[in-house]
Short mmCIF file of C-alpha atoms in Angstrom, two decimals:
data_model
loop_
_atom_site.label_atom_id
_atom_site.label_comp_id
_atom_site.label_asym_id
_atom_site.label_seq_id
_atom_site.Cartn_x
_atom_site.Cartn_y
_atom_site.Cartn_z
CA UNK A 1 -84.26 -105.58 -81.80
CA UNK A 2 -81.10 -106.91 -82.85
CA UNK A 3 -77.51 -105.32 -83.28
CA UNK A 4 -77.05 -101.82 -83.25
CA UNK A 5 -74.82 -99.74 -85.64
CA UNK A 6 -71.03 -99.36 -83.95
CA UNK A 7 -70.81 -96.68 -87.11
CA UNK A 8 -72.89 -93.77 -87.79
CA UNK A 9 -73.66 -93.34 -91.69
CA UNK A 10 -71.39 -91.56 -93.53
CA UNK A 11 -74.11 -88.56 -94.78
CA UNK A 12 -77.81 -88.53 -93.71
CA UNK A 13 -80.70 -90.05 -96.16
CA UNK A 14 -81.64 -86.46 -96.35
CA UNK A 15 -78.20 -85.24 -97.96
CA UNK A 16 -78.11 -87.56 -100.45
CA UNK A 17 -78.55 -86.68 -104.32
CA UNK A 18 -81.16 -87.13 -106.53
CA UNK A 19 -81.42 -91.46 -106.79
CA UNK A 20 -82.55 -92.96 -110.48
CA UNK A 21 -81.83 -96.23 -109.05
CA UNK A 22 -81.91 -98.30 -106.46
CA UNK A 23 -81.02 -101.76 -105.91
CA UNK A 24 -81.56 -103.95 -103.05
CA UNK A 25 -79.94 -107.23 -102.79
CA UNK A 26 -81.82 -108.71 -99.75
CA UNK A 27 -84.24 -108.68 -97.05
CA UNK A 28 -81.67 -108.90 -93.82
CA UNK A 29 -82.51 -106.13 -90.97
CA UNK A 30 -78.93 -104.72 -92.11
CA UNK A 31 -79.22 -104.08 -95.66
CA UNK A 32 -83.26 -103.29 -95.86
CA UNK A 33 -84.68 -100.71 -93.54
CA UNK A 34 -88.12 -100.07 -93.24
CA UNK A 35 -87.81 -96.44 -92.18
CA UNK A 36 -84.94 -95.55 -94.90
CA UNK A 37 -87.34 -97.10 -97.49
CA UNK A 38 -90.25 -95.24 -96.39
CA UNK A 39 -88.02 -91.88 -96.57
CA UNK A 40 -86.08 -92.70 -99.62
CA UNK A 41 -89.28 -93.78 -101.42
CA UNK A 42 -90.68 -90.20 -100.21
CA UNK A 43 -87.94 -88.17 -101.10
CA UNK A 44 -87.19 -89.95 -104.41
CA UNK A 45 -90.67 -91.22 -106.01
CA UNK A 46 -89.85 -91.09 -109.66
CA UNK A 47 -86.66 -94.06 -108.69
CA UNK A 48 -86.75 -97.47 -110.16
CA UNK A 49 -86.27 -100.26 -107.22
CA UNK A 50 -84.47 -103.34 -108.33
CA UNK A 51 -85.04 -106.19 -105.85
CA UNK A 52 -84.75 -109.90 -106.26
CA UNK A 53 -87.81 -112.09 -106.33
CA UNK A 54 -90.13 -111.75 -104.09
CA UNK A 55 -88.86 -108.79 -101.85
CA UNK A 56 -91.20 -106.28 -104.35
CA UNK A 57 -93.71 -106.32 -101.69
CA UNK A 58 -92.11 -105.11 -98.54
CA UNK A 59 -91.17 -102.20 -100.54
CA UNK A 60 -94.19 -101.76 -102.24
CA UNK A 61 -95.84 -101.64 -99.29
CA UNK A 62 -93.42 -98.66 -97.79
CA UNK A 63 -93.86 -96.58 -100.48
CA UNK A 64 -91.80 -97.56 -103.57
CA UNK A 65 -93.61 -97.01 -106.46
CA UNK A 66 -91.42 -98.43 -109.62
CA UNK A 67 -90.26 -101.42 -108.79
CA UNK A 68 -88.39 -104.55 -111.08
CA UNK A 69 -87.82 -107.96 -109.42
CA UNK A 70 -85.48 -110.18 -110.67
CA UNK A 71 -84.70 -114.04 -110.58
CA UNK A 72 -80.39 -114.83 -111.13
CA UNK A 73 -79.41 -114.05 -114.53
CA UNK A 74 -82.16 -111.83 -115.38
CA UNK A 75 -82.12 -108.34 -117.03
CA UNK A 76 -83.38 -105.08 -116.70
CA UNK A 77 -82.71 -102.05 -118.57
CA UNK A 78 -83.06 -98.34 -117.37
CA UNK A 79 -82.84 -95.45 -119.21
CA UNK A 80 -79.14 -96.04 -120.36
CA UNK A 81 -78.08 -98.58 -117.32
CA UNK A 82 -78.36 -102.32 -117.55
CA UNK A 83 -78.76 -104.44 -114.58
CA UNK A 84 -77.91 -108.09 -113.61
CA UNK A 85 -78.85 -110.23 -111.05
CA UNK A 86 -76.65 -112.39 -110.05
CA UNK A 87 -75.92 -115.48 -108.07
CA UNK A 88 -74.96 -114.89 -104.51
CA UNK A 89 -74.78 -117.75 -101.93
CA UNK A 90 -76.85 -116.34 -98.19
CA UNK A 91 -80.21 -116.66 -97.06
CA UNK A 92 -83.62 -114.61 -96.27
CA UNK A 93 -85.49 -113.86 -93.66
CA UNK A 94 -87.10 -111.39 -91.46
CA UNK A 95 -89.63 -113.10 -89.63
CA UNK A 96 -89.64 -116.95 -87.93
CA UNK A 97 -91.55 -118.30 -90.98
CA UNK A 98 -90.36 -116.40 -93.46
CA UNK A 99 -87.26 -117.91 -94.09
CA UNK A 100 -86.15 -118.51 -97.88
CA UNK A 101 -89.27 -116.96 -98.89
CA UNK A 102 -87.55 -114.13 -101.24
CA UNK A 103 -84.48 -114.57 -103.06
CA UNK A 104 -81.03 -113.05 -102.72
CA UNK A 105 -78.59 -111.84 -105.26
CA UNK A 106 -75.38 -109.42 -106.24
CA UNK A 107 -75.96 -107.04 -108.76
CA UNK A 108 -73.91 -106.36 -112.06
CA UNK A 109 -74.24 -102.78 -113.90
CA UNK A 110 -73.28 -101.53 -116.92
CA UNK A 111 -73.88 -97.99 -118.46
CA UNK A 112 -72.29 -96.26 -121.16
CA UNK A 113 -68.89 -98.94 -121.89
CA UNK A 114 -68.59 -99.30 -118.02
CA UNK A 115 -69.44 -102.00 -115.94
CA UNK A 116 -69.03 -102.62 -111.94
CA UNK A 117 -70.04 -105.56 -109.61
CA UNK A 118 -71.53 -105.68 -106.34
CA UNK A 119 -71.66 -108.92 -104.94
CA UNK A 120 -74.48 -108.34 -102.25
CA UNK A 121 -73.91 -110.91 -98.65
CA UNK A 122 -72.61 -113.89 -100.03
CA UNK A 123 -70.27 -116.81 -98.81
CA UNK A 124 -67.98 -118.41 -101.72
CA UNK A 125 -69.92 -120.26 -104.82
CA UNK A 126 -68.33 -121.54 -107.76
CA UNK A 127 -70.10 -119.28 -110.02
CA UNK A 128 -67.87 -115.77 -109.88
CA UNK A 129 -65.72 -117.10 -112.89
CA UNK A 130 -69.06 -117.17 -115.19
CA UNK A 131 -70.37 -113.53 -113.49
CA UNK A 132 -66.73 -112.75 -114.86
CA UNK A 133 -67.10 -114.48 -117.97
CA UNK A 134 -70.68 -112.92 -118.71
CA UNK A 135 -71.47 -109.53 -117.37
CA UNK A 136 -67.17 -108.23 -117.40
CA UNK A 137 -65.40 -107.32 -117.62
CA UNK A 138 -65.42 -104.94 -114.59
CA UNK A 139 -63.73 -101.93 -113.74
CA UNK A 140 -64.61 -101.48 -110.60
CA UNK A 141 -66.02 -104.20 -107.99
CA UNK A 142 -67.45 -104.37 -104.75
CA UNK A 143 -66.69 -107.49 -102.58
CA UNK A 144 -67.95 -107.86 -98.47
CA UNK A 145 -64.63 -108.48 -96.13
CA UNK A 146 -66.41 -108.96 -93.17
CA UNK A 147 -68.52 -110.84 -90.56
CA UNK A 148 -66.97 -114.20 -91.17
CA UNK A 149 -66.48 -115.91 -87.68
CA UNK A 150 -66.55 -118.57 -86.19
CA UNK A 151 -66.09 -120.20 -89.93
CA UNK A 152 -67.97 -123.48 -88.57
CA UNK A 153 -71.31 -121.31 -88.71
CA UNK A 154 -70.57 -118.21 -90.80
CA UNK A 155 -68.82 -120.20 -93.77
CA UNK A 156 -72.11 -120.45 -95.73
CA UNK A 157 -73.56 -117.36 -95.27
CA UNK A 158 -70.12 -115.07 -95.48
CA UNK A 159 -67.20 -115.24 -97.10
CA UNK A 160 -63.76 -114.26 -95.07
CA UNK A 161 -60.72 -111.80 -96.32
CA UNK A 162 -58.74 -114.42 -98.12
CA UNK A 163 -62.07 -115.83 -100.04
CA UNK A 164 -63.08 -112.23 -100.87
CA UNK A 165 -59.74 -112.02 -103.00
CA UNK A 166 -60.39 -115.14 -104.22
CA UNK A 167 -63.79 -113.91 -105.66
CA UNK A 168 -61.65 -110.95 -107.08
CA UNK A 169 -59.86 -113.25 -108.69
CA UNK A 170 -62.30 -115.14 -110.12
CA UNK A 171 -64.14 -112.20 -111.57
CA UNK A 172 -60.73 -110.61 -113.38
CA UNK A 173 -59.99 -114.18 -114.82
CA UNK A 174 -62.19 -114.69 -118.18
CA UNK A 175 -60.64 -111.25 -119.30
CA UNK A 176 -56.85 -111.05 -118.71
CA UNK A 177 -56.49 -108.42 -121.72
CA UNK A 178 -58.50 -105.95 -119.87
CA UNK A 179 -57.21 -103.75 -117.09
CA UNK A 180 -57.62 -104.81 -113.73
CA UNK A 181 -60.75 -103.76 -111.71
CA UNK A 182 -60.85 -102.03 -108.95
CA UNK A 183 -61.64 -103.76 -105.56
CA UNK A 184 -63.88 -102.25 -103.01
CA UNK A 185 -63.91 -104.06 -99.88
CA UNK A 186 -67.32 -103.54 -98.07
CA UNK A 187 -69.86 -105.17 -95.45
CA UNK A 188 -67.51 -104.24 -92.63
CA UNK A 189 -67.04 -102.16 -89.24
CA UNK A 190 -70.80 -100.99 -89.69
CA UNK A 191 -72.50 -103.97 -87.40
CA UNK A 192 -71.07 -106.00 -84.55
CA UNK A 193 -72.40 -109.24 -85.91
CA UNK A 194 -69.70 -111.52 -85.39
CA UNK A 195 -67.09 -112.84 -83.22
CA UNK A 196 -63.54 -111.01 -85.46
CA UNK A 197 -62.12 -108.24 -84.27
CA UNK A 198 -64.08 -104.90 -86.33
CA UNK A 199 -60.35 -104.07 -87.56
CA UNK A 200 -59.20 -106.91 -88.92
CA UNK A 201 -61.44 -107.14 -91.75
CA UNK A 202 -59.28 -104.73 -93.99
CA UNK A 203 -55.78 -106.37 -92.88
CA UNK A 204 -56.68 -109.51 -93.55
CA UNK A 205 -57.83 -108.63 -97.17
CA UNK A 206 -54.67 -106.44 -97.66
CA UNK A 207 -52.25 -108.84 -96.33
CA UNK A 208 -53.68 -111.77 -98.93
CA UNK A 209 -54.33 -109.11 -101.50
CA UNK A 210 -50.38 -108.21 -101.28
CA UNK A 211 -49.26 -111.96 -100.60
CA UNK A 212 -50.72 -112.85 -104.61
CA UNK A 213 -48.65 -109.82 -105.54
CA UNK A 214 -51.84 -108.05 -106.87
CA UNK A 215 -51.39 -104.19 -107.82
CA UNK A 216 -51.31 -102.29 -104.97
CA UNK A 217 -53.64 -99.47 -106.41
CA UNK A 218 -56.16 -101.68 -107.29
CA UNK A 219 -57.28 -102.79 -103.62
CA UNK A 220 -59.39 -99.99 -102.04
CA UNK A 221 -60.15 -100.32 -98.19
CA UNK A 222 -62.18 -96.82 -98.00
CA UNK A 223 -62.08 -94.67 -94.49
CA UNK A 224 -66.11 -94.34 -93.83
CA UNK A 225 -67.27 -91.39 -95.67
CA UNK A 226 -64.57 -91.45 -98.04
#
């Protein structure tokens, strides 16, 4: 039920290495599996699952044994890796009556002087400066590109090229001293959920990216499997 992947994954779940951690930022079909739970939680049982509040129980109930949730702004520490939630603007749902029922988030990590963002699915909030502000600064960050149209409907849910750069932006701000991160664009090409071309994601972001005169080697657009 629902869309079907246009892109195959880049390795299998059986190739990939040994996982400490795991962090899930939602409960959408796309970004929480119930099969790849059941055989990551398998093949990994000694990982620590960080989820936002509420989603501990569908992976509890597929197998994940260690398991932290986490409201925005909330902590967790693991072994030498520190982990924020953070806000994100989206929704939740799985089921008709489900809806809102566990919360959403980005993630920031830091471990050992080094500290990267992942903003999870998220449409443009106010708050990026103050993720910035308190859990930078970054070096590298990783901000979704795609699934933005028609803007009428997706602009809550989604943010498009030119706001992804903007959230970029936003994060590099409160610490102008410190090298620039590095931006990841993501959450693209994968799923036909929207009404943009799959391509245009990545031109989009590189043609505002290069309009602000940002660095060119600080914008990453990865090939998959790269």
């Amino acid at each position: 039920i629902g869309p079907r992947r246009i892109m195959d994954p880049a390795l299998p779940i059986n190739a990939l290495p040994p996982l400490d951690v795991i962090l899930l930022s939602h409960n959408h079909y796309d970004h929480l599996d119930k099969p790849a739970v059941k055989r990551i939680a398998r093949a990994h049982p000694l990982a620590t699952w960080v989820v936002p509040l509420g989603l501990g129980a569908y992976v509890r109930g597929w197998g994940a044994r260690e398991i932290v949730e986490l409201d925005w702004w909330q902590e967790a520490n693991i072994d030498s890796l520190r982990v924020t939630a953070t806000p994100a603007r989206h929704f939740s749902a799985r089921r008709l009556r489900d809806r809102n029922k566990s919360l959403w988030c980005g993630y920031a990590v830091e471990t050992r002087g080094m500290r990267a963002y992942f903003a999870g699915d998220t449409a443009y909030h106010p708050e990026f400066g103050e993720i910035g502000e308190r859990c930078g600064p970054f070096d590298f960050v990783m901000i979704p590109i795609g699934a933005y149209d028609p803007r009428w409907f997706m602009h809550i849910v989604h943010v498009d090229p030119e706001e992804a750069v903007q959230i970029y932006a936003d994060l590099i701000a409160p610490h102008p001293a410190h090298p620039a991160a590095i931006m990841l664009g993501i959450h693209w090409g994968t799923f036909r959920l929207t009404d943009e071309l799959m391509d245009e994601p990545p031109r989009r972001t590189a043609e505002r990216w290069h309009a602000l005169g940002m660095g060119a080697d600080r914008l990453w657009i990865a090939r998959f499997g790269e």
